[in-house]
Amino acid sequence: MADKNAEVAALEALRDSSADLVKYLDAINGKLTRLNEQNELSLRVLENWTSVMAITKATMPSHKDTGHEILRKAL
């Protein structure tokens, strides 16, 4: 009978430890999901910077053009 009680106690301890492990892993899963979402948002921002830089380069006059404009205005 003592062996059965010890086995039941060990199984209850295992059940409790398993429940704690499940809670811990669920918390980790939530944090990893949030991290993944934030990573995707950062990726979108970085992808947009390529377009921002391309538009900026396209709309800015080149150094040669600004030099000619300065000369034209001076004359």
Coordinates of N, CA and C in Angstrom, one line a residue, residues 1 3-5 9 23 28 36 42-43 49 56 59-60 63 69:
M1 N 0.8 -1.2 0.0 CA 0.0 0.0 0.0 C 0.9 1.3 0.0
D3 N 3.7 1.5 -1.4 CA 4.3 1.7 -2.7 C 3.3 2.4 -3.6
K4 N 2.0 2.1 -3.5 CA 0.9 2.7 -4.3 C 0.8 4.2 -4.0
N5 N 0.9 4.5 -2.7 CA 0.8 5.9 -2.3 C 2.0 6.7 -2.8
A9 N 1.7 9.7 -5.4 CA 2.4 11.0 -5.1 C 3.3 11.4 -6.2
K23 N 2.4 25.8 -19.0 CA 2.2 27.2 -18.8 C 3.4 28.0 -19.2
I28 N 6.2 31.4 -23.4 CA 7.3 31.5 -24.4 C 6.7 31.6 -25.8
N36 N 8.0 37.8 -33.4 CA 7.9 37.6 -34.8 C 7.0 38.7 -35.5
S42 N 9.2 45.5 -38.5 CA 10.5 46.1 -38.8 C 11.0 45.9 -40.2
L43 N 10.7 44.7 -40.7 CA 11.1 44.3 -42.1 C 10.3 45.2 -43.1
W49 N 12.3 51.8 -46.8 CA 13.5 52.7 -46.9 C 14.1 52.6 -48.3
T56 N 14.1 59.8 -53.1 CA 14.9 61.0 -52.8 C 16.0 61.2 -53.8
T59 N 14.4 62.7 -57.0 CA 13.9 64.1 -56.9 C 15.0 65.1 -56.6
M60 N 16.1 64.7 -56.1 CA 17.2 65.7 -55.8 C 18.0 65.9 -57.1
H63 N 24.7 67.0 -58.4 CA 25.7 68.1 -58.1 C 26.0 68.9 -59.3
E69 N 23.0 75.6 -62.4 CA 22.0 76.5 -62.0 C 22.6 77.7 -61.3

